[in-house]
Coordinates of C-alpha atoms in Angstrom, one line a residue:
M248 CA 138.7 101.7 96.2
S249 CA 138.5 99.3 93.2
T250 CA 141.1 97.0 91.7
C251 CA 142.2 96.7 88.1
A252 CA 141.0 93.3 87.0
I253 CA 144.1 92.9 84.7
C254 CA 147.1 94.0 86.8
L255 CA 145.2 93.4 90.2
T256 CA 146.5 96.7 91.6
A257 CA 144.4 99.4 93.2
M258 CA 143.0 102.2 91.1
K259 CA 142.8 105.7 92.6
A260 CA 141.7 108.9 90.9
G261 CA 144.3 111.6 90.6
Q262 CA 147.4 109.5 90.6
G263 CA 148.2 110.0 86.9
H264 CA 146.6 106.8 85.6
A265 CA 143.5 107.0 83.4
I266 CA 140.7 104.6 84.3
F267 CA 138.4 103.0 81.8
T268 CA 135.0 101.8 83.0
A269 CA 133.4 99.4 80.5
E270 CA 129.6 99.2 79.8
C271 CA 129.6 96.0 81.8
S272 CA 130.7 98.1 84.8
H273 CA 134.1 96.6 85.2
S274 CA 137.1 99.1 85.5
F275 CA 140.7 98.9 84.4
H276 CA 143.8 101.0 84.1
F277 CA 143.7 102.5 80.7
H278 CA 147.1 101.3 79.7
C279 CA 146.2 97.8 80.9
I280 CA 143.1 97.5 78.8
T281 CA 144.5 99.1 75.7
S282 CA 147.3 96.6 75.6
N283 CA 144.6 93.9 75.9
V284 CA 142.4 95.2 73.0
K285 CA 145.1 96.5 70.6
H286 CA 145.0 93.3 68.6
G287 CA 141.2 93.4 68.2
N288 CA 140.1 91.7 71.4
Q289 CA 136.7 93.1 72.4
I290 CA 135.9 90.8 75.4
C291 CA 135.9 91.9 79.0
P292 CA 138.6 89.9 80.8
V293 CA 136.4 89.6 83.9
C294 CA 132.9 88.6 82.7
R295 CA 133.8 87.6 79.1
A296 CA 131.1 89.9 77.8
K297 CA 131.6 91.6 74.4
W298 CA 131.9 95.3 74.5
K299 CA 129.9 97.6 72.2
E300 CA 132.6 100.3 72.6
I301 CA 136.3 99.9 73.3
P302 CA 139.1 102.5 74.1
F303 CA 141.3 103.9 71.4
Q304 CA 144.9 102.8 71.7
N305 CA 146.3 106.3 72.3
P306 CA 144.2 108.2 74.9
A307 CA 146.8 110.8 75.6
S308 CA 144.9 113.7 74.2
D309 CA 141.9 113.0 76.4
I310 CA 143.5 111.8 79.6
S311 CA 144.3 115.3 80.7
H312 CA 140.6 116.1 80.6
G313 CA 139.7 113.1 82.7
R314 CA 138.1 111.3 79.8
Q315 CA 138.9 108.0 78.0
R316 CA 138.3 107.9 74.3
I317 CA 136.2 105.0 73.1
N318 CA 135.6 103.4 69.8
A319 CA 132.4 101.8 68.6
V320 CA 132.8 98.4 67.1
G321 CA 130.8 96.2 64.8
W322 CA 129.8 92.8 66.1
P323 CA 130.0 89.5 64.1
R324 CA 126.7 87.7 64.0
D325 CA 128.1 84.2 64.3
D326 CA 130.3 84.5 67.4
T327 CA 130.0 81.2 69.1
W328 CA 132.4 82.0 72.0
M329 CA 131.0 85.1 73.7
T330 CA 127.6 86.4 74.1
V331 CA 127.1 90.1 73.2
L332 CA 126.1 92.1 76.3
R333 CA 125.1 95.5 74.9
R334 CA 124.6 97.3 78.2
L335 CA 124.8 95.8 81.7
P336 CA 123.4 98.1 84.3
P337 CA 125.3 98.1 87.6
A338 CA 123.6 96.5 90.6
R339 CA 121.2 98.8 92.4
L340 CA 122.1 99.3 96.0
D341 CA 120.1 99.5 99.1
T342 CA 121.8 102.5 100.8
N343 CA 120.9 101.3 104.2
R344 CA 122.5 97.8 104.0
H345 CA 124.7 98.1 100.9
I346 CA 123.3 94.9 99.5
P347 CA 122.2 94.6 95.9
S348 CA 118.5 94.9 95.4
L349 CA 118.4 91.4 94.0
Y350 CA 118.6 90.2 97.6
H351 CA 115.3 91.9 98.3
A352 CA 113.4 90.4 95.3
Q353 CA 110.5 88.2 96.1
E354 CA 111.2 84.5 95.7
P355 CA 108.4 82.1 94.9
P356 CA 107.6 79.6 97.7
I357 CA 108.2 76.7 95.3
F358 CA 111.0 76.8 92.7
D359 CA 109.0 75.1 90.0
D360 CA 109.5 78.0 87.6
D361 CA 112.4 76.4 85.8
E362 CA 112.6 76.8 82.0
T363 CA 111.2 74.0 79.9
L364 CA 113.7 71.6 78.3
D365 CA 114.8 71.9 74.8
Q366 CA 112.3 69.6 73.0
Q367 CA 114.3 69.8 69.8
H368 CA 117.3 68.4 71.7
V369 CA 115.2 65.6 73.2
I370 CA 114.1 64.6 69.7
A371 CA 117.7 64.8 68.5
E372 CA 118.8 62.6 71.4
R373 CA 116.3 59.9 70.2
D374 CA 117.7 60.2 66.7
V375 CA 121.2 59.8 67.9
S376 CA 120.3 56.7 69.8
I377 CA 118.8 55.1 66.7
I378 CA 121.7 56.1 64.4
D379 CA 124.6 55.2 66.8
G380 CA 123.0 52.2 68.4
V381 CA 123.3 53.6 71.9
G382 CA 121.6 51.2 74.3
D383 CA 122.7 48.1 72.4
P384 CA 124.8 46.1 74.8
N385 CA 126.8 44.8 71.9
S386 CA 127.7 48.2 70.5
V387 CA 131.1 49.9 71.0
G388 CA 129.4 52.4 73.3
T389 CA 129.4 50.1 76.3
I390 CA 131.6 50.0 79.4
E391 CA 134.8 48.0 79.0
I392 CA 135.5 45.5 81.8
K393 CA 138.8 43.8 82.3
T394 CA 140.0 41.5 85.1
Y395 CA 143.5 40.6 86.4
P396 CA 144.4 37.9 88.9
E397 CA 147.4 38.8 91.0
V398 CA 149.2 35.7 89.7
S399 CA 148.3 33.3 86.9
A400 CA 148.6 30.0 88.7
V401 CA 148.3 28.5 92.2
S402 CA 149.4 25.0 93.0
R403 CA 146.5 22.6 93.3
S404 CA 147.9 21.2 96.5
A405 CA 148.3 24.7 98.1
S406 CA 145.8 27.3 99.3
H407 CA 146.1 31.0 98.9
D408 CA 144.4 33.4 101.3
N409 CA 143.5 36.9 100.3
F410 CA 144.1 36.3 96.7
T411 CA 143.6 39.6 94.9
V412 CA 141.6 40.1 91.6
L413 CA 141.6 43.6 90.0
I414 CA 138.4 44.7 88.2
H415 CA 139.2 47.5 85.7
L416 CA 136.4 49.6 84.2
Q417 CA 136.5 52.2 81.5
A418 CA 133.6 54.3 80.3
P419 CA 132.9 54.6 76.6
V420 CA 133.9 57.6 74.5
T421 CA 131.2 60.0 73.9
S422 CA 130.2 60.0 70.2
G423 CA 130.4 63.8 69.9
R424 CA 134.1 64.1 70.8
H425 CA 136.8 64.0 68.3
S426 CA 140.6 64.3 68.6
G427 CA 142.0 67.7 69.2
S428 CA 143.6 70.0 66.6
S429 CA 147.3 70.8 66.8
N430 CA 146.2 74.4 66.8
N431 CA 145.2 75.3 70.4
A432 CA 142.9 77.9 69.2
E433 CA 140.8 75.2 67.5
L434 CA 139.9 73.1 70.5
P435 CA 137.8 69.9 70.1
Q436 CA 134.1 70.6 70.3
M437 CA 131.4 68.3 71.6
S438 CA 128.0 68.3 69.9
Q439 CA 125.2 69.2 72.2
N440 CA 123.1 66.4 70.7
S441 CA 125.7 63.8 71.4
R442 CA 125.9 64.2 75.1
A443 CA 123.6 64.4 78.1
S444 CA 122.3 67.8 79.0
V445 CA 123.0 69.2 82.5
D446 CA 121.1 71.0 85.2
L447 CA 123.8 72.9 87.1
V448 CA 123.3 75.0 90.2
T449 CA 126.3 77.1 91.3
V450 CA 126.4 78.3 95.0
L451 CA 128.7 81.3 95.3
D452 CA 130.1 82.9 98.4
V453 CA 129.8 86.7 98.2
S454 CA 130.6 87.4 101.9
G455 CA 132.8 90.4 102.8
S456 CA 136.0 88.4 102.6
M457 CA 135.4 87.9 98.8
A458 CA 135.8 91.6 98.1
G459 CA 138.3 92.8 95.5
T460 CA 140.4 90.3 93.5
K461 CA 138.6 87.2 94.6
L462 CA 135.2 88.4 93.5
A463 CA 136.6 89.6 90.2
L464 CA 138.2 86.2 89.5
L465 CA 135.0 84.4 90.5
K466 CA 133.0 86.5 88.0
R467 CA 135.5 85.7 85.3
A468 CA 135.4 82.0 86.1
M469 CA 131.6 82.0 86.1
G470 CA 131.7 83.8 82.8
F471 CA 133.7 80.9 81.4
V472 CA 131.2 78.3 82.8
I473 CA 128.3 80.2 81.3
Q474 CA 129.9 80.4 77.9
N475 CA 130.7 76.7 77.8
L476 CA 127.2 75.5 78.7
G477 CA 125.1 74.6 75.7
P478 CA 121.6 75.8 74.8
S479 CA 120.1 72.6 76.2
D480 CA 122.0 72.9 79.5
R481 CA 120.3 74.8 82.3
L482 CA 121.9 77.0 85.0
S483 CA 120.7 78.6 88.2
V484 CA 122.9 80.7 90.5
I485 CA 122.6 81.0 94.2
A486 CA 124.6 83.8 96.0
F487 CA 125.1 83.6 99.7
S488 CA 126.6 85.7 102.5
S489 CA 124.6 86.2 105.7
T490 CA 121.6 84.9 103.8
A491 CA 121.2 83.4 100.4
R492 CA 119.2 84.3 97.3
R493 CA 118.4 82.6 94.0
L494 CA 119.6 85.1 91.4
F495 CA 117.5 83.4 88.7
P496 CA 115.7 80.0 88.2
L497 CA 117.1 77.1 86.1
R498 CA 117.4 78.6 82.7
R499 CA 118.6 77.2 79.4
M500 CA 121.9 78.7 78.3
T501 CA 120.7 80.0 74.9
E502 CA 122.0 83.4 73.8
A503 CA 119.4 85.1 75.9
G504 CA 119.9 82.9 78.8
R505 CA 123.6 83.5 78.8
Q506 CA 123.0 87.2 78.7
E507 CA 120.8 87.1 81.7
A508 CA 123.2 84.8 83.6
L509 CA 126.2 87.1 82.9
Q510 CA 124.3 90.1 83.9
A511 CA 123.2 88.5 87.2
V512 CA 126.8 87.4 88.0
N513 CA 128.2 90.8 87.1
S514 CA 125.8 92.4 89.6
L515 CA 127.2 90.6 92.6
I516 CA 129.0 92.5 95.3
S517 CA 130.5 91.2 98.5
N518 CA 129.1 91.9 102.0
G519 CA 128.2 90.1 105.2
G520 CA 128.9 86.7 106.8
T521 CA 129.1 83.2 105.5
N522 CA 126.0 81.0 105.6
I523 CA 126.9 78.0 103.6
A524 CA 124.0 75.9 104.9
E525 CA 121.5 78.4 103.6
G526 CA 123.2 78.5 100.2
L527 CA 123.0 74.7 100.0
R528 CA 119.4 74.7 101.2
K529 CA 118.4 77.0 98.3
S530 CA 120.4 75.0 95.8
A531 CA 118.7 71.8 96.9
K532 CA 115.3 73.4 96.6
V533 CA 116.1 74.4 93.0
I534 CA 116.9 70.8 92.2
V535 CA 114.1 69.2 94.2
D536 CA 111.3 71.6 93.1
R537 CA 112.2 71.7 89.4
K538 CA 109.3 70.8 87.1
W539 CA 111.6 69.5 84.3
K540 CA 114.7 67.4 84.6
N541 CA 117.8 67.1 82.4
S542 CA 119.6 63.8 82.5
V543 CA 122.5 65.1 84.6
A544 CA 122.2 67.3 87.7
S545 CA 125.0 68.7 89.9
I546 CA 125.8 71.5 92.3
I547 CA 129.0 73.5 92.4
L548 CA 129.8 75.2 95.8
L549 CA 132.6 77.8 96.2
S550 CA 133.5 79.4 99.5
D551 CA 136.6 81.2 100.9
G552 CA 135.5 81.1 104.6
Q553 CA 133.9 79.2 107.4
D554 CA 130.2 78.9 108.0
T555 CA 129.4 81.4 110.8
Y556 CA 125.7 80.4 111.2
T557 CA 125.4 76.6 111.2
V558 CA 128.7 75.0 112.2
T559 CA 129.6 78.0 114.4
S560 CA 127.1 80.4 115.9
P561 CA 127.2 84.1 114.7
N562 CA 129.0 85.3 117.9
G563 CA 131.7 82.5 117.5
T564 CA 130.6 80.5 120.5
H565 CA 129.5 76.9 120.7
P566 CA 131.2 75.5 117.6
R567 CA 129.7 72.2 116.3
A568 CA 131.5 69.6 114.2
D569 CA 128.3 68.2 112.7
Y570 CA 129.1 69.0 109.1
K571 CA 126.1 66.9 107.9
S572 CA 123.9 69.8 109.2
L573 CA 125.3 71.9 106.3
L574 CA 123.8 69.6 103.7
P575 CA 120.1 69.2 103.1
I576 CA 119.0 65.6 103.5
S577 CA 117.3 65.8 100.1
I578 CA 120.7 65.7 98.4
H579 CA 122.6 63.3 100.6
Q580 CA 124.2 60.5 98.6
N581 CA 121.4 58.0 98.0
R582 CA 122.4 55.6 95.3
G583 CA 120.0 52.8 94.4
T584 CA 117.0 55.2 94.2
G585 CA 118.2 56.9 91.1
C586 CA 118.7 60.2 93.0
Q587 CA 122.3 61.4 93.1
I588 CA 123.0 65.1 93.2
P589 CA 126.7 65.5 93.9
V590 CA 128.0 68.7 95.4
H591 CA 131.5 69.5 94.0
S592 CA 133.0 71.9 96.5
F593 CA 135.8 74.4 96.0
G594 CA 137.8 75.8 98.9
F595 CA 139.0 79.2 97.7
G596 CA 142.2 80.5 99.3
T597 CA 143.7 79.5 102.7
D598 CA 141.0 80.7 105.1
H599 CA 138.2 78.3 104.1
D600 CA 137.0 75.4 106.3
A601 CA 138.5 72.5 104.4
A602 CA 137.0 69.9 106.8
S603 CA 133.4 71.1 106.2
M604 CA 133.8 71.5 102.4
H605 CA 135.3 68.0 102.2
S606 CA 132.5 66.6 104.3
I607 CA 129.8 68.3 102.1
S608 CA 131.3 66.7 99.0
E609 CA 131.9 63.3 100.6
I610 CA 128.3 63.0 101.9
S611 CA 126.8 64.0 98.6
G612 CA 129.1 61.9 96.4
G613 CA 131.0 64.9 94.9
T614 CA 134.6 66.0 95.0
F615 CA 136.5 68.6 97.0
S616 CA 139.1 70.9 95.3
F617 CA 141.6 73.2 97.0
I618 CA 142.1 76.4 95.0
E619 CA 145.3 77.5 96.8
A620 CA 146.4 80.1 94.1
E621 CA 143.4 82.3 93.5
G622 CA 144.3 82.8 89.8
V623 CA 143.5 79.1 88.9
I624 CA 139.8 79.3 89.9
Q625 CA 138.7 79.3 86.3
D626 CA 140.9 76.3 85.5
A627 CA 139.4 74.5 88.5
F628 CA 135.9 75.2 87.3
A629 CA 136.8 74.2 83.8
Q630 CA 138.1 70.8 84.9
C631 CA 134.8 70.2 86.8
I632 CA 132.4 71.1 84.0
G633 CA 134.6 69.2 81.5
G634 CA 133.6 66.1 83.4
L635 CA 129.9 67.1 84.0
L636 CA 129.4 67.8 80.3
S637 CA 130.6 64.4 79.3
V638 CA 128.6 62.0 81.5
V639 CA 128.0 58.7 79.5
V640 CA 127.0 56.3 82.3
Q641 CA 124.6 56.7 85.2
E642 CA 123.5 54.5 88.1
L643 CA 126.3 52.1 87.4
Q644 CA 126.4 49.0 89.7
V645 CA 129.2 46.5 89.3
K646 CA 128.3 42.9 90.2
V647 CA 130.9 40.2 91.2
E648 CA 130.0 36.5 91.7
C649 CA 132.1 33.6 92.7
V650 CA 132.1 30.8 90.1
H651 CA 133.8 27.9 91.8
R652 CA 131.6 26.3 94.5
N653 CA 134.3 26.6 97.3
L654 CA 135.1 30.3 96.8
H655 CA 134.0 33.2 99.0
I656 CA 134.6 36.9 98.7
G657 CA 136.7 38.3 101.6
S658 CA 136.6 42.0 100.8
I659 CA 136.0 44.6 98.1
K660 CA 138.2 47.7 98.2
A661 CA 136.5 50.5 96.4
G662 CA 137.3 53.7 98.3
S663 CA 134.3 55.8 99.0
Y664 CA 132.0 53.8 96.8
R665 CA 129.4 51.8 98.6
T666 CA 130.0 48.0 98.6
S667 CA 128.0 45.0 99.7
I668 CA 128.8 41.3 100.1
T669 CA 125.7 39.0 100.1
G670 CA 124.7 35.4 99.4
N671 CA 127.0 33.7 101.9
A672 CA 129.8 35.9 100.7
R673 CA 129.5 34.5 97.2
M674 CA 128.3 37.7 95.6
G675 CA 129.2 41.4 95.9
T676 CA 128.3 44.7 94.4
V677 CA 129.9 48.2 94.0
D678 CA 127.6 51.2 93.5
V679 CA 129.5 53.5 91.3
G680 CA 127.0 56.0 90.0
D681 CA 128.0 58.3 87.1
L682 CA 131.0 58.0 84.9
Y683 CA 132.5 60.6 82.6
A684 CA 133.5 59.7 79.0
E685 CA 136.7 57.5 79.1
E686 CA 136.8 57.6 82.9
E687 CA 138.4 54.6 84.6
R688 CA 137.7 52.8 87.9
D689 CA 139.7 50.1 89.6
F690 CA 138.5 47.9 92.4
L691 CA 140.3 45.1 94.3
V692 CA 138.5 41.9 95.3
T693 CA 140.0 39.4 97.7
I694 CA 139.1 35.7 97.9
N695 CA 140.5 32.6 99.7
I696 CA 141.6 29.9 97.2
P697 CA 141.4 26.4 98.7
V698 CA 143.3 23.3 97.9
D699 CA 141.7 21.4 95.0
R700 CA 143.6 18.5 93.4
S701 CA 140.7 17.6 91.0
I702 CA 141.1 20.4 88.4
D703 CA 143.8 21.9 86.1
Q704 CA 142.0 25.2 85.8
M705 CA 139.9 27.1 88.3
P706 CA 137.2 29.7 87.5
L707 CA 137.3 32.4 90.2
L708 CA 134.9 35.2 89.5
K709 CA 132.6 36.5 86.8
V710 CA 132.0 40.3 86.6
G711 CA 129.2 42.2 85.1
C712 CA 127.4 45.5 85.5
V713 CA 124.1 47.3 85.0
Y714 CA 123.7 51.0 84.3
R715 CA 121.6 53.6 82.6
E716 CA 122.5 55.3 79.4
P717 CA 121.8 59.0 80.0
I718 CA 120.7 60.1 76.6
T719 CA 118.3 57.3 75.7
K720 CA 117.5 56.5 79.4
D721 CA 117.9 52.8 78.4
A722 CA 119.0 50.3 80.9
V723 CA 122.1 48.4 79.9
T724 CA 123.0 45.0 81.4
L725 CA 126.3 43.3 80.9
E726 CA 126.0 39.8 82.4
G727 CA 129.3 38.0 83.1
A728 CA 131.2 40.4 80.8
S729 CA 134.5 39.2 82.1
Q730 CA 135.5 36.0 83.9
V731 CA 138.7 35.3 85.8
W732 CA 140.5 31.9 85.6
I733 CA 143.8 30.6 87.1
Q734 CA 145.8 27.5 86.4
R735 CA 146.1 24.8 89.1
P736 CA 149.2 22.8 88.2
E737 CA 150.8 20.4 90.7
I738 CA 154.1 22.2 90.6
I739 CA 154.7 25.9 89.7
G740 CA 157.8 27.9 89.4
A741 CA 158.4 31.5 90.6
Q742 CA 155.3 33.6 90.2
V743 CA 155.4 37.2 88.9
V744 CA 152.7 39.4 90.4
S745 CA 150.6 41.3 87.9
M746 CA 151.9 44.8 87.4
E747 CA 148.3 46.1 87.2
V748 CA 147.4 44.5 90.6
D749 CA 150.6 45.8 92.1
R750 CA 150.1 49.4 91.1
Q751 CA 146.5 49.4 92.4
R752 CA 147.6 48.0 95.7
S753 CA 150.1 50.8 95.9
R754 CA 147.3 53.4 95.2
I755 CA 145.1 52.0 98.0
H756 CA 148.1 51.7 100.4
A757 CA 148.9 55.4 99.7
A758 CA 145.3 56.5 100.2
E759 CA 145.1 54.6 103.5
A760 CA 148.4 56.2 104.7
M761 CA 147.1 59.7 103.8
A762 CA 143.9 59.0 105.8
E763 CA 145.9 57.7 108.8
A764 CA 148.3 60.7 108.6
R765 CA 145.4 63.1 108.5
V766 CA 143.9 61.6 111.7
A767 CA 147.2 61.9 113.4
A768 CA 147.6 65.5 112.3
E769 CA 144.1 66.4 113.5
N770 CA 145.0 64.9 116.9
G771 CA 148.0 67.2 117.1
D772 CA 150.7 64.5 116.4
L773 CA 152.4 65.9 113.3
A774 CA 155.5 63.8 113.9
R775 CA 153.5 60.6 113.7
A776 CA 151.6 61.9 110.6
V777 CA 154.9 62.5 108.8
S778 CA 156.2 59.1 109.9
V779 CA 153.2 57.3 108.5
L780 CA 153.7 59.1 105.1
E781 CA 157.4 58.4 105.1
S782 CA 156.9 54.7 105.9
C783 CA 154.4 54.4 103.0
Y784 CA 156.8 56.3 100.7
K785 CA 159.6 53.8 101.4
S786 CA 157.2 50.8 101.0
L787 CA 155.9 52.1 97.6
S788 CA 159.4 52.8 96.4
E789 CA 160.3 49.1 96.8
T790 CA 157.3 47.8 94.8
A791 CA 157.7 46.1 91.5
S792 CA 155.8 48.7 89.7
A793 CA 157.8 51.5 91.2
Q794 CA 161.0 49.8 90.2
T795 CA 159.9 49.8 86.6
G796 CA 159.2 53.6 86.8
D797 CA 155.5 53.2 86.7
R798 CA 153.9 56.7 86.4
L799 CA 151.3 56.0 89.0
C800 CA 153.7 54.9 91.7
V801 CA 156.2 57.7 90.9
A802 CA 153.3 60.2 91.2
L803 CA 152.1 58.7 94.5
C804 CA 155.6 58.9 96.0
A805 CA 155.9 62.5 95.0
E806 CA 152.5 63.3 96.5
L807 CA 153.4 61.6 99.8
K808 CA 156.5 63.8 99.9
E809 CA 154.5 66.9 99.2
M810 CA 152.1 66.1 102.0
Q811 CA 155.0 65.6 104.4
E812 CA 156.2 69.1 103.6
R813 CA 152.7 70.5 104.3
M814 CA 152.8 68.9 107.7
A815 CA 156.2 70.4 108.6
N816 CA 154.6 72.4 111.5
R817 CA 151.2 73.4 112.8
Q818 CA 151.0 76.7 110.9
V819 CA 151.8 75.1 107.6
Y820 CA 149.3 72.4 108.2
E821 CA 146.5 74.8 109.2
T822 CA 147.2 77.1 106.3
S823 CA 147.4 74.6 103.4
G824 CA 148.2 71.1 104.6
R825 CA 144.8 70.1 105.7
A826 CA 143.1 71.3 102.5
Y827 CA 145.7 69.7 100.3
V828 CA 145.4 66.3 102.1
L829 CA 141.6 66.3 102.1
S830 CA 141.5 67.2 98.4
G831 CA 143.9 64.3 97.7
L832 CA 141.8 61.9 99.8
S833 CA 138.7 63.1 97.8
S834 CA 140.5 62.4 94.5
H835 CA 141.8 59.0 95.4
S836 CA 138.6 57.8 97.2
W837 CA 136.4 58.6 94.2
Q838 CA 139.2 58.0 91.6
R839 CA 138.2 61.4 90.1
A840 CA 140.2 64.5 89.3
T841 CA 140.3 67.3 91.9
A842 CA 142.2 70.6 91.8
R843 CA 145.0 70.9 94.4
G844 CA 147.3 73.8 94.6
D845 CA 148.3 75.2 91.2
S846 CA 146.4 73.0 88.8
T847 CA 148.3 74.5 85.8
D848 CA 151.7 73.4 87.0
S849 CA 153.0 70.8 84.5
T850 CA 154.6 68.9 87.4
S851 CA 151.5 69.0 89.6
L852 CA 149.8 65.8 90.7
V853 CA 146.4 67.3 90.6
Q854 CA 145.9 66.1 87.1
A855 CA 145.5 62.5 88.4
Y856 CA 142.4 60.8 86.9
Q857 CA 141.8 63.6 84.4
T858 CA 139.8 62.5 81.5
P859 CA 140.3 63.8 77.9
S860 CA 137.2 65.9 78.2
M861 CA 138.6 67.6 81.3
V862 CA 141.9 68.2 79.6
D863 CA 140.1 69.8 76.7
M864 CA 138.1 72.1 78.9
V865 CA 141.1 73.2 81.0
T866 CA 143.1 73.8 77.8
R867 CA 140.2 75.9 76.6
S868 CA 140.2 77.9 79.8
Q869 CA 143.9 78.6 79.5
T870 CA 143.7 79.4 75.8
M871 CA 140.9 81.9 76.3
L872 CA 142.5 83.7 79.2
L873 CA 142.4 87.4 78.3
G874 CA 141.5 86.4 74.8
N875 CA 145.2 85.8 73.9
P876 CA 145.9 82.2 72.7
S877 CA 149.6 82.9 72.3
S878 CA 150.0 83.7 76.0
H879 CA 148.2 80.7 77.5
R880 CA 149.9 78.4 79.8
K881 CA 150.8 75.0 78.5
L882 CA 148.8 72.1 80.0
R883 CA 150.6 68.8 80.2
Q884 CA 148.6 66.1 78.5
A885 CA 147.3 64.2 81.5
L886 CA 146.0 60.7 81.6
S887 CA 143.8 58.9 84.2
F888 CA 145.6 56.5 86.4
P889 CA 146.8 54.0 85.3
A890 CA 148.6 55.9 82.5
A891 CA 149.4 52.9 80.4
R892 CA 146.6 50.7 79.1
P893 CA 146.5 47.5 81.3
Q894 CA 146.8 44.3 79.4
P895 CA 144.9 41.3 80.7
R896 CA 146.9 38.3 81.8

């Protein structure tokens, strides 16, 4: 029995409801689809394909005969939003196993059959670099570095242990993005030539539990992804259940490429178990074996269940907690070698294995999102690709060096980013990797300031960075781009702690409390978990930044309360608490947006760290939903943390 993809209710013959089956093989109640197309909309709500024929608005005369009247339509030649799919044949079935025939297609031993790169785009990239001066360290297209000491002065006759310095980074604006129009139907566009092209592999769970609404929503979300990739971006799709198959090799998303991709996605049916490891193995093989390479590469993984083959054996015995075994070594996070293939994982619904999905993303350097409400899957994907399609910095490494001869670095707090302290603790580095356009990062460095009666001013640190510009492949070096000084008077008055430093201390304190609460919850001590979160909440409420109504602190306090509610009892924690907390930890540890719960809720905290490009893409997703801009849900304009632009002291 099928489900109407619009009203999501079952469709049965002989119950007085006409059923319309489109040429792309998706079915709808007749009254549902006619209300959708009566204003001229000719796009399938599920796969976003254009229809060659649509139903008349008044089918009454033909319903009694079991037929639905259809109307041929003319197609505009310059439709930039949807690819015309004239006729999509349904997936052929193996009657013995009820698995699409694509699962029995022969795969090559080496996945080096990827489509060649768009050479015109490569030439255009070079032209853009010459015109815009990309790669020139003195141009406006470089990373912005700011530093903030916790206080501006320390008495020369006093020492100060664990003195904190904030390093604030912001990636440049991509040259192709312009400010949005007030008309939501005219969303800001990004020129393909002004951004780095992407190689994207999506790994999709099509096990038996994905049947019905889930699979329909996944197909619609994938349709959105396909339509928003440019002709120089390449896509490959891996479908997995009990086994995994590559539906098609990395292919450029030209009009023909989109048509093939949509057809492959539309052919998917759900069946079998959940073999996440095999799906990831195939996706890694696509990335590793490819003959050509776009500047940016990433994997998107979606699953609604637990791996029944690697972490747990098929008969459910001998469970193993070695989540690293799910991820091929070839795509483990390995910064410093230029090889970083992050896996952005999405836990779909309340039955997925949040711990394994979070581990997969953490090991690879990706993010973990929790799609609690099934209907927001497209928005969650939109937020992710909004970032991936706006990478402006790669292989970023931040360098910190002590200036004064008596200073030493005590610690560098950078979340999940790899840090190192070398040279007798006088130098340190943070390996950041990729940054999206206008994305921000904040790191706290502690040093011990000694007594020094010989100077009026003390230089503390100088901060620089090196990175690769993804379009030109040029290396950019910013040596000593920012230097930190403090005053050393004999007598000082009351000191006011920098608001920027205070808010970042609060963020790190909250993230540490979340991690501690999660450990307590996993050990069965929910009371202690709630106590840890409550204690952190009270502490944050009393900080200087919270007292001024700082948006970051207010949001952190609200998030801590939300997590307490999701740890109310074991059932709630198992159902949604674990996934919500892990997605929050993923977001805060990488300082990158993840989807948690209902990402379209204007009061939701999942919009933390959203970049303008992410906001644009999520707005596009909501505007294009069912092709009806007037009915889209409003998205609150979200800013990365911190919300206000920090001012150096």
